[in-house]
Coordinates of C-alpha atoms in Angstrom, one line a residue:
Chain X
M1 CA -26.5 35.6 -5.5
K2 CA -28.3 32.7 -3.8
K3 CA -29.8 31.5 -6.8
K4 CA -26.4 31.4 -8.6
K5 CA -25.0 29.4 -5.9
R6 CA -27.7 26.8 -6.1
I7 CA -27.2 26.3 -9.9
V8 CA -23.5 25.9 -9.2
N9 CA -24.1 23.3 -6.7
I10 CA -26.4 21.6 -9.1
V11 CA -24.2 21.6 -11.8
I12 CA -21.0 20.3 -9.5
F13 CA -23.5 17.4 -8.3
I14 CA -24.2 16.3 -11.8
L15 CA -20.4 16.3 -12.7
L16 CA -19.5 14.3 -9.5
A17 CA -22.3 12.0 -10.0
L18 CA -21.1 11.3 -13.7
G19 CA -17.6 10.9 -12.5
S20 CA -19.0 8.4 -9.7
I21 CA -20.2 6.3 -12.7
L22 CA -16.8 6.3 -14.1
M23 CA -15.5 5.3 -10.7
L24 CA -17.9 2.5 -10.0
Y25 CA -18.4 1.0 -13.8
P26 CA -15.8 -1.3 -13.6
F27 CA -17.4 -3.0 -10.5
V28 CA -20.9 -2.6 -12.0
W29 CA -19.7 -4.4 -15.2
M30 CA -17.8 -7.2 -13.2
I31 CA -21.0 -8.1 -11.2
F32 CA -23.4 -8.4 -14.0
T33 CA -20.8 -10.0 -16.3
S34 CA -20.3 -12.9 -13.6
F35 CA -23.9 -13.7 -14.0
K36 CA -23.9 -14.0 -17.7
P37 CA -23.7 -17.2 -19.8
K38 CA -20.4 -17.5 -21.7
L39 CA -21.6 -16.3 -25.0
H40 CA -23.9 -13.3 -23.9
V41 CA -20.8 -11.5 -22.6
Y42 CA -20.7 -8.8 -25.1
I43 CA -24.1 -8.9 -26.4
G44 CA -27.3 -7.3 -24.9
G45 CA -26.0 -4.5 -23.0
L46 CA -24.7 -4.3 -19.4
L47 CA -27.6 -6.6 -17.7
P48 CA -27.7 -10.1 -18.2
Q49 CA -30.5 -11.2 -20.5
V50 CA -30.1 -14.8 -18.9
W51 CA -29.1 -14.8 -15.4
T52 CA -27.0 -17.8 -14.5
T53 CA -25.1 -18.7 -11.5
E54 CA -22.9 -21.5 -13.0
S55 CA -19.8 -19.4 -13.1
Y56 CA -20.1 -19.3 -9.2
T57 CA -20.8 -23.0 -9.1
Q58 CA -18.0 -23.9 -11.4
I59 CA -15.5 -22.0 -9.5
W60 CA -16.4 -23.3 -6.0
G61 CA -16.4 -26.8 -7.6
E62 CA -13.1 -26.5 -9.1
I63 CA -10.9 -24.6 -6.6
D64 CA -11.0 -24.9 -2.7
L65 CA -12.0 -21.3 -2.1
L66 CA -13.3 -21.8 1.4
R67 CA -9.5 -23.0 2.2
G68 CA -8.3 -20.0 0.5
F69 CA -10.7 -17.2 2.2
L70 CA -9.7 -18.8 5.5
N71 CA -6.2 -18.7 4.6
T72 CA -6.6 -14.9 3.6
I73 CA -8.4 -14.3 7.1
L74 CA -5.4 -16.2 8.6
Y75 CA -3.1 -13.6 7.0
S76 CA -5.1 -10.6 7.5
I77 CA -6.9 -10.7 10.7
P78 CA -4.7 -12.2 13.5
P79 CA -1.5 -10.9 12.4
V80 CA -2.8 -7.4 12.1
I81 CA -4.5 -7.3 15.4
I82 CA -1.3 -8.7 17.1
G83 CA 1.1 -6.3 15.0
S84 CA -1.2 -3.3 16.2
L85 CA -1.0 -4.4 19.8
V86 CA 2.9 -4.8 19.4
S87 CA 2.9 -1.4 17.7
V88 CA 0.9 0.4 20.5
A89 CA 3.4 -1.1 22.9
A90 CA 6.2 0.2 21.1
A91 CA 4.8 3.6 20.7
Y92 CA 4.0 3.7 24.4
A93 CA 7.6 3.0 25.2
F94 CA 8.9 5.8 22.8
A95 CA 6.3 8.4 23.8
K96 CA 6.2 7.7 27.7
I97 CA 9.3 5.6 29.0
N98 CA 12.8 7.2 29.6
F99 CA 15.5 4.8 28.5
K100 CA 18.9 5.4 26.9
G101 CA 19.2 5.6 23.2
R102 CA 15.5 6.0 22.7
N103 CA 15.6 8.7 19.9
A104 CA 18.3 6.9 18.3
L105 CA 16.5 3.6 18.3
F106 CA 13.4 5.3 16.9
L107 CA 15.1 6.9 14.1
I108 CA 16.6 3.6 13.0
L109 CA 13.4 2.0 13.0
L110 CA 11.9 5.0 11.0
G111 CA 14.8 4.7 8.6
S112 CA 14.1 1.1 7.8
I113 CA 10.8 2.1 6.1
M114 CA 12.9 3.7 3.5
I115 CA 14.0 0.5 1.9
P116 CA 11.5 -0.6 -0.6
F117 CA 10.1 -4.2 -0.4
P118 CA 11.4 -5.2 -3.9
S119 CA 14.8 -4.5 -2.8
I120 CA 14.6 -6.9 0.1
M121 CA 12.2 -9.5 -1.2
V122 CA 14.8 -11.8 -2.7
P123 CA 16.6 -12.4 0.3
Q124 CA 13.8 -12.7 2.6
Y125 CA 12.6 -15.6 0.3
V126 CA 16.2 -16.9 1.0
L127 CA 15.7 -16.7 4.5
F128 CA 12.3 -18.1 4.6
S129 CA 13.5 -20.8 2.3
G130 CA 16.0 -21.8 5.3
Q131 CA 19.1 -21.4 2.9
F132 CA 21.0 -18.8 4.8
W133 CA 23.5 -19.2 7.7
I134 CA 21.9 -20.2 11.0
F135 CA 18.3 -19.9 9.4
K136 CA 17.5 -23.6 8.5
A137 CA 13.8 -23.7 8.9
N138 CA 11.9 -24.1 5.8
M139 CA 8.8 -22.1 5.9
L140 CA 8.0 -21.8 2.2
Q141 CA 5.3 -24.7 2.9
S142 CA 3.9 -23.1 5.7
P143 CA 1.7 -20.0 6.2
W144 CA 4.4 -18.3 8.4
P145 CA 6.2 -16.0 5.9
L146 CA 3.2 -13.9 5.5
I147 CA 2.5 -13.8 9.4
L148 CA 6.0 -13.2 11.1
P149 CA 6.7 -10.2 9.2
K150 CA 3.4 -8.4 10.3
I151 CA 3.2 -9.6 13.9
T152 CA 6.5 -7.7 14.8
G153 CA 4.5 -4.4 14.3
N154 CA 4.4 -1.7 11.7
V155 CA 6.4 1.1 11.7
M156 CA 4.2 3.6 10.3
M157 CA 1.6 2.8 12.9
I158 CA 4.3 3.4 15.5
F159 CA 5.4 6.5 14.1
F160 CA 1.8 7.8 14.0
L161 CA 0.8 6.5 17.6
R162 CA 4.0 8.0 19.1
Q163 CA 2.9 11.7 18.0
Y164 CA -0.5 10.7 19.2
L165 CA 0.5 9.6 22.6
Y166 CA 2.7 13.0 23.0
G167 CA -0.6 14.4 23.3
V168 CA -1.5 12.4 26.3
P169 CA -0.3 14.0 29.6
D170 CA 2.6 12.5 31.1
S171 CA 1.2 13.2 34.5
L172 CA -1.4 10.8 33.9
V173 CA 1.1 7.8 33.4
E174 CA 2.8 9.1 36.3
A175 CA 0.1 9.1 38.7
A176 CA -0.9 5.6 37.4
K177 CA 2.8 4.8 38.5
I178 CA 2.6 6.2 41.7
D179 CA -0.6 4.1 42.4
G180 CA 1.6 1.4 41.8
C181 CA 0.4 0.3 38.4
S182 CA 2.7 -1.7 36.4
H183 CA 4.0 -0.8 32.8
L184 CA 1.8 -3.4 31.5
R185 CA -1.1 -2.6 33.2
I186 CA -0.9 1.2 32.1
Y187 CA -0.4 -0.3 28.7
W188 CA -3.5 -2.3 29.0
Q189 CA -5.7 -0.4 30.8
M190 CA -4.9 3.0 29.8
I191 CA -2.8 3.4 26.6
L192 CA -4.4 0.7 24.8
P193 CA -8.0 2.4 25.0
I194 CA -6.6 5.7 24.3
A195 CA -4.9 4.5 21.2
V196 CA -7.6 2.1 19.6
P197 CA -9.6 4.8 18.2
A198 CA -6.5 6.5 16.7
L199 CA -5.0 3.5 15.3
S200 CA -8.1 1.9 14.0
A201 CA -8.4 3.3 10.8
H202 CA -4.7 2.5 10.1
G203 CA -5.4 -1.1 11.2
V204 CA -8.5 -1.5 8.9
L205 CA -6.3 -0.2 5.8
W206 CA -3.6 -2.6 6.8
F207 CA -6.0 -5.2 7.0
I208 CA -7.3 -4.3 3.5
G209 CA -3.7 -4.2 2.4
A210 CA -3.0 -7.8 3.7
W211 CA -6.3 -9.1 2.1
N212 CA -5.3 -7.7 -1.2
D213 CA -1.7 -8.6 -1.3
Y214 CA -0.5 -10.5 -4.2
L215 CA 3.3 -10.5 -4.7
A216 CA 4.4 -11.4 -1.3
P217 CA 2.1 -14.6 -1.2
T218 CA 3.2 -15.7 -4.9
M219 CA 6.6 -15.7 -3.9
F220 CA 6.6 -17.0 -0.4
I221 CA 3.9 -19.5 -0.3
K222 CA 4.9 -22.4 -2.4
N223 CA 2.2 -25.1 -1.1
P224 CA -1.1 -24.6 -3.1
E225 CA -3.0 -25.6 0.2
W226 CA -1.5 -22.1 1.8
H227 CA -2.5 -20.0 -1.2
P228 CA -4.5 -17.0 -0.3
V229 CA -7.9 -16.1 -2.5
T230 CA -5.9 -13.5 -4.4
V231 CA -3.2 -16.2 -5.7
M232 CA -5.9 -18.8 -6.4
I233 CA -8.1 -16.6 -8.4
A234 CA -5.1 -15.1 -10.3
K235 CA -4.0 -18.8 -11.1
F236 CA -7.7 -19.5 -11.9
N237 CA -8.0 -16.9 -14.4
E238 CA -4.6 -17.8 -16.0
Q239 CA -6.3 -20.9 -16.9
Y240 CA -9.4 -19.6 -18.1
A241 CA -7.9 -16.7 -20.2
I242 CA -7.0 -19.3 -22.7
N243 CA -10.6 -20.5 -23.5
N244 CA -11.7 -16.9 -22.8
H245 CA -14.5 -17.7 -20.3
V246 CA -15.1 -14.2 -19.1
P247 CA -18.0 -14.7 -16.6
R248 CA -15.9 -17.3 -14.7
I249 CA -13.0 -14.5 -14.5
M250 CA -15.6 -12.1 -13.4
A251 CA -17.0 -14.2 -10.7
G252 CA -13.6 -14.9 -9.1
S253 CA -13.1 -11.3 -9.2
V254 CA -16.3 -10.6 -7.5
M255 CA -15.4 -12.9 -4.8
L256 CA -12.3 -11.4 -4.1
I257 CA -13.5 -7.8 -4.0
V258 CA -16.9 -8.5 -2.1
P259 CA -15.8 -9.2 1.5
V260 CA -13.6 -6.1 1.5
L261 CA -16.7 -3.8 0.0
I262 CA -18.7 -5.0 2.6
I263 CA -16.0 -4.0 5.3
Y264 CA -15.5 -0.9 3.6
G265 CA -19.4 -0.2 3.4
L266 CA -19.6 -0.8 7.2
F267 CA -16.9 1.4 8.2
Q268 CA -16.4 4.1 5.3
R269 CA -17.5 7.2 6.9
W270 CA -15.2 6.5 9.6
I271 CA -12.3 5.1 7.5
I272 CA -12.7 8.5 5.5
E273 CA -12.8 10.7 8.5
S274 CA -10.0 9.3 10.2
M275 CA -7.8 9.4 7.2
M276 CA -8.6 13.2 7.1
F277 CA -7.8 13.4 10.7
S278 CA -4.7 11.4 10.4
S279 CA -3.2 13.3 7.4
V280 CA -4.1 16.7 9.4
K281 CA -1.8 15.5 12.0
E282 CA 1.2 14.7 10.0
Chain Q
M1 CA 21.3 12.8 37.0
Q2 CA 21.7 9.6 35.1
Q3 CA 25.2 9.8 36.2
A4 CA 24.6 9.9 39.8
V5 CA 22.2 6.8 39.2
R6 CA 25.0 5.0 37.5
K7 CA 27.7 5.6 40.3
K8 CA 25.5 4.6 43.1
V9 CA 24.4 1.2 41.5
T10 CA 27.1 -1.3 41.1
A11 CA 27.0 -4.9 40.7
P12 CA 26.9 -6.2 44.1
D13 CA 24.1 -3.4 45.1
L14 CA 21.7 -4.9 42.3
R15 CA 21.7 -8.4 44.2
Q16 CA 21.1 -6.8 47.4
R17 CA 18.5 -4.4 46.6
G18 CA 17.1 -5.4 43.3
L19 CA 17.2 -2.6 40.4
N20 CA 16.1 0.7 41.1
Y21 CA 13.0 2.4 39.8
R22 CA 14.7 4.1 36.8
Q23 CA 16.4 1.2 35.6
K24 CA 13.4 -0.8 35.9
D25 CA 11.8 1.8 33.8
A26 CA 14.1 1.7 31.3
L27 CA 14.1 -2.4 31.1
W28 CA 10.5 -2.0 30.5
G29 CA 11.2 0.3 27.7
Y30 CA 13.6 -2.0 25.9
A31 CA 11.0 -4.9 26.5
L32 CA 8.3 -3.1 24.8
I33 CA 10.4 -1.8 21.8
A34 CA 12.2 -5.1 21.6
I35 CA 9.9 -7.0 18.9
P36 CA 9.5 -4.4 16.4
L37 CA 13.4 -3.9 16.5
I38 CA 13.8 -7.8 16.1
G39 CA 11.5 -7.6 13.2
M40 CA 13.4 -4.8 11.4
L41 CA 16.6 -6.8 12.1
F42 CA 15.2 -10.0 10.5
F43 CA 13.1 -8.6 7.7
V44 CA 15.0 -5.5 6.8
V45 CA 18.4 -5.2 7.9
I46 CA 19.6 -8.7 7.4
P47 CA 17.9 -9.0 4.1
F48 CA 19.3 -5.5 2.8
G49 CA 22.6 -6.7 3.7
M50 CA 22.4 -9.8 1.7
S51 CA 21.1 -7.8 -1.1
V52 CA 24.1 -5.4 -1.1
Y53 CA 26.6 -8.2 -0.4
S54 CA 25.3 -10.4 -3.1
S55 CA 25.1 -7.7 -5.5
F56 CA 28.7 -8.2 -6.0
T57 CA 28.9 -11.9 -6.4
S58 CA 27.6 -14.1 -9.3
W59 CA 25.1 -15.8 -6.8
P60 CA 23.1 -18.1 -8.7
M61 CA 19.3 -18.6 -7.1
G62 CA 19.1 -21.8 -5.3
Q63 CA 22.9 -22.0 -4.0
P64 CA 24.0 -20.6 -0.7
I65 CA 24.9 -16.8 -0.8
E66 CA 27.9 -17.5 1.4
K67 CA 29.7 -19.7 -1.2
A68 CA 29.0 -17.3 -4.1
K69 CA 32.1 -16.1 -5.9
M70 CA 33.0 -12.4 -5.8
V71 CA 32.9 -10.7 -9.2
G72 CA 33.2 -7.1 -7.9
L73 CA 31.3 -4.5 -9.8
K74 CA 30.3 -6.7 -12.7
N75 CA 26.7 -6.9 -12.1
Y76 CA 26.6 -3.1 -11.9
V77 CA 28.3 -2.8 -15.2
D78 CA 26.1 -5.5 -16.7
M79 CA 23.2 -3.6 -15.4
F80 CA 24.1 -0.5 -17.1
N81 CA 25.1 -2.0 -20.0
N82 CA 21.8 -3.9 -20.3
K83 CA 19.2 -2.6 -22.9
L84 CA 16.5 -4.4 -21.1
F85 CA 17.2 -2.8 -18.0
W86 CA 17.2 0.7 -19.3
Q87 CA 13.7 -0.2 -21.1
S88 CA 12.2 -1.3 -17.9
L89 CA 13.5 1.9 -16.3
G90 CA 12.0 3.8 -18.9
N91 CA 8.7 2.2 -18.9
T92 CA 8.5 2.6 -14.8
F93 CA 9.3 6.5 -15.5
F94 CA 6.7 6.6 -18.1
Y95 CA 4.0 5.3 -16.0
M96 CA 4.6 8.3 -13.7
I97 CA 3.1 10.5 -16.3
G98 CA 0.3 9.6 -14.4
I99 CA 1.0 11.3 -11.5
P100 CA 0.5 14.9 -12.4
I101 CA -2.5 14.0 -14.3
G102 CA -3.9 12.3 -11.4
L103 CA -2.9 15.1 -8.7
A104 CA -4.6 17.7 -11.1
I105 CA -8.0 15.7 -11.5
S106 CA -8.1 15.1 -7.6
L107 CA -7.4 18.7 -6.8
I108 CA -10.5 19.9 -8.9
L109 CA -12.4 17.0 -7.5
A110 CA -11.3 18.0 -3.9
A111 CA -12.5 21.6 -4.5
A112 CA -15.8 20.2 -5.6
M113 CA -16.5 17.8 -2.7
N114 CA -15.3 20.5 -0.4
R115 CA -18.0 23.1 -0.4
G116 CA -20.4 22.1 2.4
T117 CA -23.1 20.4 0.4
R118 CA -24.9 17.4 1.9
S119 CA -23.9 15.1 -1.0
E120 CA -20.1 15.5 -1.1
K121 CA -19.7 13.1 1.8
V122 CA -21.1 10.3 -0.3
F123 CA -19.0 11.2 -3.2
R124 CA -16.0 10.9 -0.9
V125 CA -16.8 7.4 -0.2
I126 CA -17.6 6.5 -4.0
Y127 CA -14.6 7.8 -5.2
Y128 CA -12.4 5.9 -2.4
V129 CA -13.9 2.4 -3.5
P130 CA -11.2 1.7 -6.2
V131 CA -8.5 2.4 -3.7
I132 CA -9.4 -0.3 -1.4
S133 CA -9.9 -2.8 -3.9
S134 CA -7.9 -5.9 -5.3
V135 CA -5.4 -4.9 -7.9
V136 CA -5.8 -8.5 -9.0
A137 CA -9.7 -8.4 -9.7
I138 CA -9.1 -4.8 -11.1
T139 CA -6.7 -5.7 -14.0
F140 CA -8.9 -8.5 -15.0
V141 CA -11.9 -6.2 -15.3
F142 CA -9.6 -3.6 -17.1
Q143 CA -8.4 -6.6 -19.4
Q144 CA -12.1 -6.4 -20.7
I145 CA -12.8 -3.2 -20.7
F146 CA -9.8 -2.2 -22.9
N147 CA -10.5 -5.1 -25.4
A148 CA -9.8 -3.9 -28.7
D149 CA -12.8 -5.7 -30.4
V150 CA -15.4 -5.8 -27.8
G151 CA -14.5 -3.8 -25.0
I152 CA -16.7 -0.8 -23.8
I153 CA -14.0 1.8 -24.5
N154 CA -13.5 1.1 -27.7
E155 CA -17.5 0.6 -28.3
G156 CA -17.7 4.0 -26.8
L157 CA -15.0 5.5 -29.4
R158 CA -16.7 3.8 -32.3
S159 CA -19.9 5.3 -31.5
I160 CA -18.6 8.9 -31.7
G161 CA -17.2 8.1 -35.0
I162 CA -13.8 6.9 -34.5
A163 CA -13.8 3.9 -36.9
D164 CA -10.6 2.4 -36.1
P165 CA -10.1 2.8 -32.2
P166 CA -6.5 1.8 -30.7
N167 CA -5.6 -1.7 -30.2
W168 CA -4.9 -1.2 -26.2
M169 CA -3.9 -4.4 -25.3
S170 CA -1.4 -5.5 -28.1
H171 CA 0.0 -2.2 -29.7
A172 CA 3.2 -1.1 -27.9
G173 CA 2.1 2.5 -28.2
Y174 CA -1.1 2.3 -26.1
T175 CA -0.2 -0.6 -23.6
K176 CA 1.2 1.9 -21.2
W177 CA -1.8 4.1 -21.3
V178 CA -4.0 1.2 -20.0
I179 CA -1.7 1.0 -17.1
I180 CA -1.5 4.7 -16.6
I181 CA -5.3 5.1 -16.8
L182 CA -5.9 2.4 -14.3
S183 CA -3.6 3.8 -11.9
V184 CA -5.0 7.1 -12.2
W185 CA -8.4 5.8 -11.7
K186 CA -7.4 3.8 -8.6
G187 CA -5.3 6.7 -7.2
L188 CA -7.8 9.6 -7.0
G189 CA -9.4 8.6 -4.1
S190 CA -6.7 8.9 -1.6
S191 CA -5.2 12.1 -3.2
I192 CA -8.9 13.7 -2.9
I193 CA -9.1 12.9 0.6
L194 CA -5.6 14.1 1.5
Y195 CA -6.4 17.3 -0.7
I196 CA -9.8 17.9 1.1
A197 CA -7.9 17.3 4.6
G198 CA -5.5 20.3 3.7
M199 CA -8.0 22.7 2.4
Q200 CA -9.7 22.2 5.8
G201 CA -6.5 23.0 7.3
I202 CA -6.5 26.4 5.6
S203 CA -7.8 29.2 7.8
R204 CA -10.9 30.7 7.0
S205 CA -9.4 34.4 7.3
Y206 CA -7.7 34.1 4.0
Y207 CA -10.7 33.6 2.2
E208 CA -12.5 36.3 4.2
A209 CA -9.7 38.7 3.6
A210 CA -9.7 37.9 -0.2
Q211 CA -13.5 38.2 -0.3
V212 CA -13.1 41.7 1.1
D213 CA -10.4 42.7 -1.5
G214 CA -13.0 41.2 -4.2
A215 CA -11.1 38.5 -5.5
N216 CA -13.1 36.3 -7.8
W217 CA -13.3 32.4 -7.5
W218 CA -10.3 31.5 -9.7
Q219 CA -8.0 34.3 -8.2
T220 CA -9.0 32.9 -4.5
F221 CA -8.1 29.3 -5.8
T222 CA -4.9 30.0 -7.5
R223 CA -3.4 32.5 -5.0
I224 CA -4.5 31.0 -1.9
T225 CA -5.6 27.5 -2.1
L226 CA -3.3 26.4 -4.3
P227 CA 0.3 27.7 -2.8
L228 CA -1.1 26.7 0.7
L229 CA -1.7 23.0 -0.5
M230 CA 1.9 22.8 -1.5
P231 CA 3.1 20.6 1.3
V232 CA 0.2 18.4 0.4
T233 CA 1.1 18.2 -3.2
F234 CA 4.6 17.6 -2.6
Y235 CA 4.0 15.0 -0.2
L236 CA 1.8 13.2 -3.0
I237 CA 4.2 13.7 -5.5
V238 CA 7.0 12.0 -3.6
T239 CA 4.8 9.0 -2.1
S240 CA 3.7 8.2 -5.6
V241 CA 7.0 8.4 -7.1
I242 CA 8.2 6.1 -4.5
G243 CA 5.1 3.9 -5.0
G244 CA 5.5 4.3 -8.8
A245 CA 9.0 3.0 -9.0
Q246 CA 8.0 -0.2 -7.1
M247 CA 5.2 -1.0 -9.7
Y248 CA 4.9 -4.5 -10.4
V249 CA 1.2 -6.5 -10.1
E250 CA -0.5 -4.2 -12.9
P251 CA 1.5 -4.9 -15.6
R252 CA 2.7 -8.5 -14.6
L253 CA -1.0 -9.5 -14.4
M254 CA -2.5 -7.6 -17.5
F255 CA 0.1 -8.5 -19.8
T256 CA 2.0 -11.6 -20.6
G257 CA 6.0 -11.5 -20.1
N258 CA 7.5 -8.0 -20.8
G259 CA 4.3 -7.0 -22.8
P260 CA 4.0 -6.5 -26.7
A261 CA 7.8 -5.2 -27.8
N262 CA 8.9 -4.8 -24.0
S263 CA 6.6 -2.0 -23.8
T264 CA 5.1 -2.9 -20.1
F265 CA 7.4 -4.7 -18.0
T266 CA 8.9 -2.5 -15.0
T267 CA 12.2 -2.4 -13.0
V268 CA 10.9 -4.7 -10.4
I269 CA 9.5 -7.4 -13.2
H270 CA 13.2 -7.2 -14.5
L271 CA 14.8 -7.9 -11.1
Y272 CA 12.0 -10.6 -10.4
D273 CA 12.7 -12.3 -13.6
R274 CA 16.2 -12.2 -13.7
T275 CA 16.4 -13.6 -10.0
F276 CA 13.7 -16.4 -10.5
V277 CA 13.4 -17.3 -14.0
N278 CA 17.0 -16.8 -15.2
S279 CA 18.1 -17.6 -11.7
K280 CA 20.7 -14.6 -11.8
A281 CA 20.0 -13.7 -8.4
G282 CA 23.4 -11.6 -7.9
Y283 CA 22.6 -9.3 -11.0
G284 CA 18.9 -9.0 -9.5
S285 CA 20.4 -7.7 -6.4
A286 CA 22.3 -5.0 -8.1
V287 CA 19.0 -3.9 -9.7
A288 CA 17.7 -4.3 -6.1
V289 CA 19.9 -2.0 -4.6
F290 CA 19.9 0.5 -7.5
L291 CA 16.2 0.8 -6.6
A292 CA 16.6 1.4 -3.0
V293 CA 19.2 3.9 -3.8
I294 CA 16.8 6.0 -5.8
I295 CA 14.1 5.7 -3.3
F296 CA 16.5 6.5 -0.7
I297 CA 17.3 9.8 -2.5
L298 CA 13.6 10.7 -2.9
T299 CA 12.8 9.9 0.6
L300 CA 15.8 12.5 1.7
I301 CA 14.3 15.2 -0.6
Q302 CA 10.9 14.4 1.0
F303 CA 12.3 15.1 4.6
K304 CA 14.4 18.0 3.6
V305 CA 11.8 20.0 1.9
N306 CA 9.2 19.2 4.5
G307 CA 11.5 20.2 7.3
K308 CA 12.0 23.4 5.5
G309 CA 8.3 23.9 5.5
D310 CA 7.7 23.5 9.2
K311 CA 10.1 26.3 9.9

């Protein structure tokens, strides 16, 4: 019986390992191809026969990737941090403060996520372009269209944290109030430290989503200086698809993907575990 | 209690003694939720109102919505009479063939990764890598992998004796499958994780009882695991359909225009091109509203069924 189980384990291990090759092959191919000379792409197997970094130097010389990365960081780190702080505050209010219309307002907020982005993207574009009613500021030449919608918080995060904060005893908050703590102080010194472990997986996934975002930046950012890396690389690839310079396209893709892979590599255990934890909760 | 408070504190009172404790609390409550509510108003409610309104007008892109001419239901009639619209909808739904395929594969993989072995945590991490990777980069790699002449897929097919493998990127019968394979591959990781979480939520006692009754592995899996995972499966189906209905980036970057013989473009691509390329924003809004209605119905079904499951 025990021996049979060991054999089953080994067979499953081999199958999962083969599956892993399928999952990772595109990345491996991408990385090795980016170091090949143009004419060697499809000869000599997976590994380059001649290693060259010319594709990378060419990209860095041709497009302002440094600026692109700074833009992407600007769109993905500060807005997600501010948006998370705003979400925790709102979740605290929804879970622990009594006020009239609390549940109704929460349901309205929750209802708003039923409206898909494609159904509102054109009017959003019009609002950001300053062509509607009292909204006269043209933001299409600035980074704001990718920042403003994030810093007002994330409804899914509010929803999740509200559930989570229900698990914190009211008496703790009451005791703090009796001791003369203001709501801001309770939020900052008590709720936030409790909430950070719970929201960090959401936060990292939100950050990765913002990093990888393509549709919103192509629509809302009309000034090439403010383009994030995704849009820069996609535009660059459009150019090089014509003369089929595959290593350059792959070099662009590698640079797009590697920072996220590093962050994922650092936090992987914890992302997977909190994903599992939060899905059980829901 | 609240009424008593309201009676006691009248306007002059407030000026004399300031707000009482409860009202101060409530004010803090409103202040803390104000930013998300304002965000929702500006980025969801007003834009959606604009979409609904402009779907009844002949609004051309680039002109103020307020001045657009009302045309009644014309955009909706045009939409339902437009062959391209139906084609885009057909493509969008065809892509959803990938959903049951992906769920079946991830269920099997989840079962294989939930046996308490040491290596399975590593596998969970590996299978999740495509989920967090940029679609932009992935589509460019898949373009090369599925290249008809030199791509690895066709190399492989030739090596097992298929002399004339499919022209993945340019034959309308195959193009959709490239997108489907990409979506299944990219989505496996997250459904595996949700299934594993679901499996770990199933009480041990069921399995012990099955063991006592002498059930084999297959019986245990189909009679206990599968039915008890129904809520997870249902959640995954609905969220994937909602996500699938909004498919845009993959077919847009992988193929040019609407794809070979209109085979790859989706409803959102149709919406985008009508609005920004043909500047028929009124028509685009009708498509946008149609999409919102479909997704709204799906979400309601999800809430209803899940609500029932809880009771």
